[in-house]
């Protein structure tokens, strides 16, 4: 069996998390199974039927008890940390050689532009300003 790349592992991990989230959502909000015939009727139905169905669904959700409201709040409390942990697993971290190589590139670029600005300032701009202002005369 061939080794999976980091991208493949990340995609598989994301797919697992998506399925897990769907299962949790179904557990919190169980919905009756919809047959293909019922789906086709909904698509063919008028706008009025859909709005009345949504009104009845919204009236049902308003009757939730305090216990069911407290449970999702508790789950949401630490959801941020779970998301951070999952995201950190998907990060592709650079190797030590990559970090050293790119750090060297940054240092060389800083030195180059520092020397460039110093030469531009001291050898070109300052004498030009002195010449224009006539201070050196």
JSON list of C-alpha atoms in Angstrom, two decimals:
[
{"chain": "A", "resi": 1, "resn": "UNK", "atom": "CA", "xyz": [0.00, 0.00, 0.00]},
{"chain": "A", "resi": 2, "resn": "UNK", "atom": "CA", "xyz": [1.39, 3.38, -1.02]},
{"chain": "A", "resi": 3, "resn": "UNK", "atom": "CA", "xyz": [1.93, 6.16, 1.50]},
{"chain": "A", "resi": 4, "resn": "UNK", "atom": "CA", "xyz": [-0.65, 8.91, 1.53]},
{"chain": "A", "resi": 5, "resn": "UNK", "atom": "CA", "xyz": [0.51, 12.45, 0.86]},
{"chain": "A", "resi": 6, "resn": "UNK", "atom": "CA", "xyz": [-0.15, 15.22, 3.35]},
{"chain": "A", "resi": 7, "resn": "UNK", "atom": "CA", "xyz": [-2.87, 16.59, 1.08]},
{"chain": "A", "resi": 8, "resn": "UNK", "atom": "CA", "xyz": [-4.61, 13.22, 0.90]},
{"chain": "A", "resi": 9, "resn": "UNK", "atom": "CA", "xyz": [-4.39, 12.85, 4.68]},
{"chain": "A", "resi": 10, "resn": "UNK", "atom": "CA", "xyz": [-5.83, 16.35, 5.15]},
{"chain": "A", "resi": 11, "resn": "UNK", "atom": "CA", "xyz": [-8.70, 15.64, 2.73]},
{"chain": "A", "resi": 12, "resn": "UNK", "atom": "CA", "xyz": [-9.48, 12.35, 4.48]},
{"chain": "A", "resi": 13, "resn": "UNK", "atom": "CA", "xyz": [-9.40, 14.08, 7.86]},
{"chain": "A", "resi": 14, "resn": "UNK", "atom": "CA", "xyz": [-11.72, 16.83, 6.61]},
{"chain": "A", "resi": 15, "resn": "UNK", "atom": "CA", "xyz": [-14.11, 14.23, 5.20]},
{"chain": "A", "resi": 16, "resn": "UNK", "atom": "CA", "xyz": [-14.15, 12.35, 8.52]},
{"chain": "A", "resi": 17, "resn": "UNK", "atom": "CA", "xyz": [-14.88, 15.57, 10.40]},
{"chain": "A", "resi": 18, "resn": "UNK", "atom": "CA", "xyz": [-17.66, 16.45, 7.95]},
{"chain": "A", "resi": 19, "resn": "UNK", "atom": "CA", "xyz": [-19.29, 13.03, 8.44]},
{"chain": "A", "resi": 20, "resn": "UNK", "atom": "CA", "xyz": [-18.94, 13.37, 12.21]},
{"chain": "A", "resi": 21, "resn": "UNK", "atom": "CA", "xyz": [-20.54, 16.82, 12.15]},
{"chain": "A", "resi": 22, "resn": "UNK", "atom": "CA", "xyz": [-23.41, 15.48, 10.01]},
{"chain": "A", "resi": 23, "resn": "UNK", "atom": "CA", "xyz": [-23.98, 12.60, 12.46]},
{"chain": "A", "resi": 24, "resn": "UNK", "atom": "CA", "xyz": [-23.99, 15.04, 15.40]},
{"chain": "A", "resi": 25, "resn": "UNK", "atom": "CA", "xyz": [-26.40, 17.33, 13.56]},
{"chain": "A", "resi": 26, "resn": "UNK", "atom": "CA", "xyz": [-28.72, 14.41, 12.81]},
{"chain": "A", "resi": 27, "resn": "UNK", "atom": "CA", "xyz": [-28.57, 13.34, 16.45]},
{"chain": "A", "resi": 28, "resn": "UNK", "atom": "CA", "xyz": [-29.55, 16.85, 17.58]},
{"chain": "A", "resi": 29, "resn": "UNK", "atom": "CA", "xyz": [-32.25, 17.35, 14.93]},
{"chain": "A", "resi": 30, "resn": "UNK", "atom": "CA", "xyz": [-33.69, 14.00, 13.82]},
{"chain": "A", "resi": 31, "resn": "UNK", "atom": "CA", "xyz": [-35.70, 14.40, 10.63]},
{"chain": "A", "resi": 32, "resn": "UNK", "atom": "CA", "xyz": [-38.01, 11.83, 9.07]},
{"chain": "A", "resi": 33, "resn": "UNK", "atom": "CA", "xyz": [-36.74, 10.02, 6.01]},
{"chain": "A", "resi": 34, "resn": "UNK", "atom": "CA", "xyz": [-37.95, 11.65, 2.80]},
{"chain": "A", "resi": 35, "resn": "UNK", "atom": "CA", "xyz": [-38.79, 9.35, -0.09]},
{"chain": "A", "resi": 36, "resn": "UNK", "atom": "CA", "xyz": [-38.09, 10.23, -3.69]},
{"chain": "A", "resi": 37, "resn": "UNK", "atom": "CA", "xyz": [-41.81, 10.62, -4.36]},
{"chain": "A", "resi": 38, "resn": "UNK", "atom": "CA", "xyz": [-42.17, 13.11, -1.53]},
{"chain": "A", "resi": 39, "resn": "UNK", "atom": "CA", "xyz": [-39.12, 15.01, -2.79]},
{"chain": "A", "resi": 40, "resn": "UNK", "atom": "CA", "xyz": [-40.57, 15.29, -6.29]},
{"chain": "A", "resi": 41, "resn": "UNK", "atom": "CA", "xyz": [-43.88, 16.51, -4.84]},
{"chain": "A", "resi": 42, "resn": "UNK", "atom": "CA", "xyz": [-42.05, 19.21, -2.87]},
{"chain": "A", "resi": 43, "resn": "UNK", "atom": "CA", "xyz": [-40.23, 20.35, -5.99]},
{"chain": "A", "resi": 44, "resn": "UNK", "atom": "CA", "xyz": [-43.47, 20.50, -7.99]},
{"chain": "A", "resi": 45, "resn": "UNK", "atom": "CA", "xyz": [-45.47, 22.08, -5.16]},
{"chain": "A", "resi": 46, "resn": "UNK", "atom": "CA", "xyz": [-46.37, 25.74, -4.97]},
{"chain": "A", "resi": 47, "resn": "UNK", "atom": "CA", "xyz": [-44.64, 28.37, -2.89]},
{"chain": "A", "resi": 48, "resn": "UNK", "atom": "CA", "xyz": [-47.52, 28.44, -0.43]},
{"chain": "A", "resi": 49, "resn": "UNK", "atom": "CA", "xyz": [-47.03, 24.84, 0.66]},
{"chain": "A", "resi": 50, "resn": "UNK", "atom": "CA", "xyz": [-43.36, 25.41, 1.36]},
{"chain": "A", "resi": 51, "resn": "UNK", "atom": "CA", "xyz": [-44.01, 28.51, 3.44]},
{"chain": "A", "resi": 52, "resn": "UNK", "atom": "CA", "xyz": [-46.67, 26.78, 5.53]},
{"chain": "A", "resi": 53, "resn": "UNK", "atom": "CA", "xyz": [-44.29, 23.87, 6.14]},
{"chain": "A", "resi": 54, "resn": "UNK", "atom": "CA", "xyz": [-41.56, 26.23, 7.26]},
{"chain": "A", "resi": 55, "resn": "UNK", "atom": "CA", "xyz": [-43.99, 28.00, 9.61]},
{"chain": "A", "resi": 56, "resn": "UNK", "atom": "CA", "xyz": [-44.97, 24.72, 11.26]},
{"chain": "A", "resi": 57, "resn": "UNK", "atom": "CA", "xyz": [-41.31, 23.77, 11.60]},
{"chain": "A", "resi": 58, "resn": "UNK", "atom": "CA", "xyz": [-40.48, 27.11, 13.19]},
{"chain": "A", "resi": 59, "resn": "UNK", "atom": "CA", "xyz": [-43.38, 26.80, 15.62]},
{"chain": "A", "resi": 60, "resn": "UNK", "atom": "CA", "xyz": [-42.12, 23.36, 16.69]},
{"chain": "A", "resi": 61, "resn": "UNK", "atom": "CA", "xyz": [-38.63, 24.70, 17.38]},
{"chain": "A", "resi": 62, "resn": "UNK", "atom": "CA", "xyz": [-40.03, 27.40, 19.69]},
{"chain": "A", "resi": 63, "resn": "UNK", "atom": "CA", "xyz": [-41.26, 24.73, 22.14]},
{"chain": "A", "resi": 64, "resn": "UNK", "atom": "CA", "xyz": [-37.82, 23.45, 23.17]},
{"chain": "A", "resi": 65, "resn": "UNK", "atom": "CA", "xyz": [-37.13, 22.97, 26.84]},
{"chain": "A", "resi": 66, "resn": "UNK", "atom": "CA", "xyz": [-34.37, 24.57, 28.89]},
{"chain": "A", "resi": 67, "resn": "UNK", "atom": "CA", "xyz": [-32.46, 21.30, 29.15]},
{"chain": "A", "resi": 68, "resn": "UNK", "atom": "CA", "xyz": [-32.10, 20.98, 25.37]},
{"chain": "A", "resi": 69, "resn": "UNK", "atom": "CA", "xyz": [-30.95, 24.62, 25.14]},
{"chain": "A", "resi": 70, "resn": "UNK", "atom": "CA", "xyz": [-28.22, 24.14, 27.77]},
{"chain": "A", "resi": 71, "resn": "UNK", "atom": "CA", "xyz": [-26.69, 21.09, 26.10]},
{"chain": "A", "resi": 72, "resn": "UNK", "atom": "CA", "xyz": [-25.62, 22.81, 22.82]},
{"chain": "A", "resi": 73, "resn": "UNK", "atom": "CA", "xyz": [-24.24, 25.78, 24.78]},
{"chain": "A", "resi": 74, "resn": "UNK", "atom": "CA", "xyz": [-21.96, 23.48, 26.73]},
{"chain": "A", "resi": 75, "resn": "UNK", "atom": "CA", "xyz": [-20.76, 21.83, 23.53]},
{"chain": "A", "resi": 76, "resn": "UNK", "atom": "CA", "xyz": [-20.10, 25.21, 21.93]},
{"chain": "A", "resi": 77, "resn": "UNK", "atom": "CA", "xyz": [-18.02, 26.35, 24.89]},
{"chain": "A", "resi": 78, "resn": "UNK", "atom": "CA", "xyz": [-14.98, 24.26, 23.92]},
{"chain": "A", "resi": 79, "resn": "UNK", "atom": "CA", "xyz": [-15.75, 23.96, 20.19]},
{"chain": "A", "resi": 80, "resn": "UNK", "atom": "CA", "xyz": [-13.21, 26.68, 19.37]},
{"chain": "A", "resi": 81, "resn": "UNK", "atom": "CA", "xyz": [-10.39, 24.68, 20.97]},
{"chain": "A", "resi": 82, "resn": "UNK", "atom": "CA", "xyz": [-11.46, 21.51, 19.17]},
{"chain": "A", "resi": 83, "resn": "UNK", "atom": "CA", "xyz": [-11.45, 23.42, 15.89]},
{"chain": "A", "resi": 84, "resn": "UNK", "atom": "CA", "xyz": [-7.99, 24.82, 16.62]},
{"chain": "A", "resi": 85, "resn": "UNK", "atom": "CA", "xyz": [-6.65, 21.35, 17.40]},
{"chain": "A", "resi": 86, "resn": "UNK", "atom": "CA", "xyz": [-8.14, 19.93, 14.20]},
{"chain": "A", "resi": 87, "resn": "UNK", "atom": "CA", "xyz": [-6.74, 22.80, 12.14]},
{"chain": "A", "resi": 88, "resn": "UNK", "atom": "CA", "xyz": [-3.26, 22.43, 13.64]},
{"chain": "A", "resi": 89, "resn": "UNK", "atom": "CA", "xyz": [-3.26, 18.77, 12.57]},
{"chain": "A", "resi": 90, "resn": "UNK", "atom": "CA", "xyz": [-3.86, 19.88, 8.98]},
{"chain": "A", "resi": 91, "resn": "UNK", "atom": "CA", "xyz": [-1.01, 22.40, 8.92]},
{"chain": "A", "resi": 92, "resn": "UNK", "atom": "CA", "xyz": [1.94, 21.49, 6.72]},
{"chain": "A", "resi": 93, "resn": "UNK", "atom": "CA", "xyz": [4.91, 22.51, 8.82]},
{"chain": "A", "resi": 94, "resn": "UNK", "atom": "CA", "xyz": [8.19, 23.45, 7.10]},
{"chain": "A", "resi": 95, "resn": "UNK", "atom": "CA", "xyz": [11.25, 21.31, 7.66]},
{"chain": "A", "resi": 96, "resn": "UNK", "atom": "CA", "xyz": [14.30, 22.58, 9.53]},
{"chain": "A", "resi": 97, "resn": "UNK", "atom": "CA", "xyz": [16.24, 23.03, 6.28]},
{"chain": "A", "resi": 98, "resn": "UNK", "atom": "CA", "xyz": [13.40, 25.07, 4.76]},
{"chain": "A", "resi": 99, "resn": "UNK", "atom": "CA", "xyz": [13.31, 27.37, 7.78]},
{"chain": "A", "resi": 100, "resn": "UNK", "atom": "CA", "xyz": [17.09, 27.88, 7.70]},
{"chain": "A", "resi": 101, "resn": "UNK", "atom": "CA", "xyz": [17.11, 28.45, 3.93]},
{"chain": "A", "resi": 102, "resn": "UNK", "atom": "CA", "xyz": [14.32, 31.06, 3.97]},
{"chain": "A", "resi": 103, "resn": "UNK", "atom": "CA", "xyz": [15.79, 32.76, 7.05]},
{"chain": "A", "resi": 104, "resn": "UNK", "atom": "CA", "xyz": [19.04, 33.15, 5.10]},
{"chain": "A", "resi": 105, "resn": "UNK", "atom": "CA", "xyz": [17.14, 34.65, 2.17]},
{"chain": "A", "resi": 106, "resn": "UNK", "atom": "CA", "xyz": [15.50, 37.20, 4.49]},
{"chain": "A", "resi": 107, "resn": "UNK", "atom": "CA", "xyz": [18.80, 38.20, 6.12]},
{"chain": "A", "resi": 108, "resn": "UNK", "atom": "CA", "xyz": [20.51, 38.64, 2.72]},
{"chain": "A", "resi": 109, "resn": "UNK", "atom": "CA", "xyz": [17.59, 40.73, 1.44]},
{"chain": "A", "resi": 110, "resn": "UNK", "atom": "CA", "xyz": [17.70, 42.95, 4.54]},
{"chain": "A", "resi": 111, "resn": "UNK", "atom": "CA", "xyz": [21.45, 43.49, 4.16]},
{"chain": "A", "resi": 112, "resn": "UNK", "atom": "CA", "xyz": [21.10, 44.29, 0.46]},
{"chain": "A", "resi": 113, "resn": "UNK", "atom": "CA", "xyz": [18.33, 46.84, 0.92]},
{"chain": "A", "resi": 114, "resn": "UNK", "atom": "CA", "xyz": [20.07, 48.37, 3.97]},
{"chain": "A", "resi": 115, "resn": "UNK", "atom": "CA", "xyz": [23.25, 48.95, 1.97]},
{"chain": "A", "resi": 116, "resn": "UNK", "atom": "CA", "xyz": [21.22, 50.20, -1.01]},
{"chain": "A", "resi": 117, "resn": "UNK", "atom": "CA", "xyz": [19.37, 52.80, 1.09]},
{"chain": "A", "resi": 118, "resn": "UNK", "atom": "CA", "xyz": [22.58, 53.88, 2.87]},
{"chain": "A", "resi": 119, "resn": "UNK", "atom": "CA", "xyz": [24.38, 54.44, -0.45]},
{"chain": "A", "resi": 120, "resn": "UNK", "atom": "CA", "xyz": [21.36, 56.21, -1.92]},
{"chain": "A", "resi": 121, "resn": "UNK", "atom": "CA", "xyz": [21.07, 58.48, 1.12]},
{"chain": "A", "resi": 122, "resn": "UNK", "atom": "CA", "xyz": [24.73, 59.30, 1.75]},
{"chain": "A", "resi": 123, "resn": "UNK", "atom": "CA", "xyz": [26.17, 59.30, -1.77]},
{"chain": "A", "resi": 124, "resn": "UNK", "atom": "CA", "xyz": [23.33, 60.72, -3.85]},
{"chain": "A", "resi": 125, "resn": "UNK", "atom": "CA", "xyz": [20.51, 62.43, -1.93]},
{"chain": "A", "resi": 126, "resn": "UNK", "atom": "CA", "xyz": [22.52, 64.32, 0.74]},
{"chain": "A", "resi": 127, "resn": "UNK", "atom": "CA", "xyz": [25.06, 65.88, -1.72]},
{"chain": "A", "resi": 128, "resn": "UNK", "atom": "CA", "xyz": [22.20, 66.76, -4.07]},
{"chain": "A", "resi": 129, "resn": "UNK", "atom": "CA", "xyz": [20.30, 68.55, -1.29]},
{"chain": "A", "resi": 130, "resn": "UNK", "atom": "CA", "xyz": [23.45, 70.40, -0.21]},
{"chain": "A", "resi": 131, "resn": "UNK", "atom": "CA", "xyz": [24.06, 71.48, -3.80]},
{"chain": "A", "resi": 132, "resn": "UNK", "atom": "CA", "xyz": [20.47, 72.69, -4.24]},
{"chain": "A", "resi": 133, "resn": "UNK", "atom": "CA", "xyz": [20.27, 74.57, -0.93]},
{"chain": "A", "resi": 134, "resn": "UNK", "atom": "CA", "xyz": [23.64, 76.23, -1.33]},
{"chain": "A", "resi": 135, "resn": "UNK", "atom": "CA", "xyz": [24.61, 75.52, 2.28]},
{"chain": "A", "resi": 136, "resn": "UNK", "atom": "CA", "xyz": [28.05, 74.23, 1.32]},
{"chain": "A", "resi": 137, "resn": "UNK", "atom": "CA", "xyz": [29.02, 77.39, -0.60]}
]
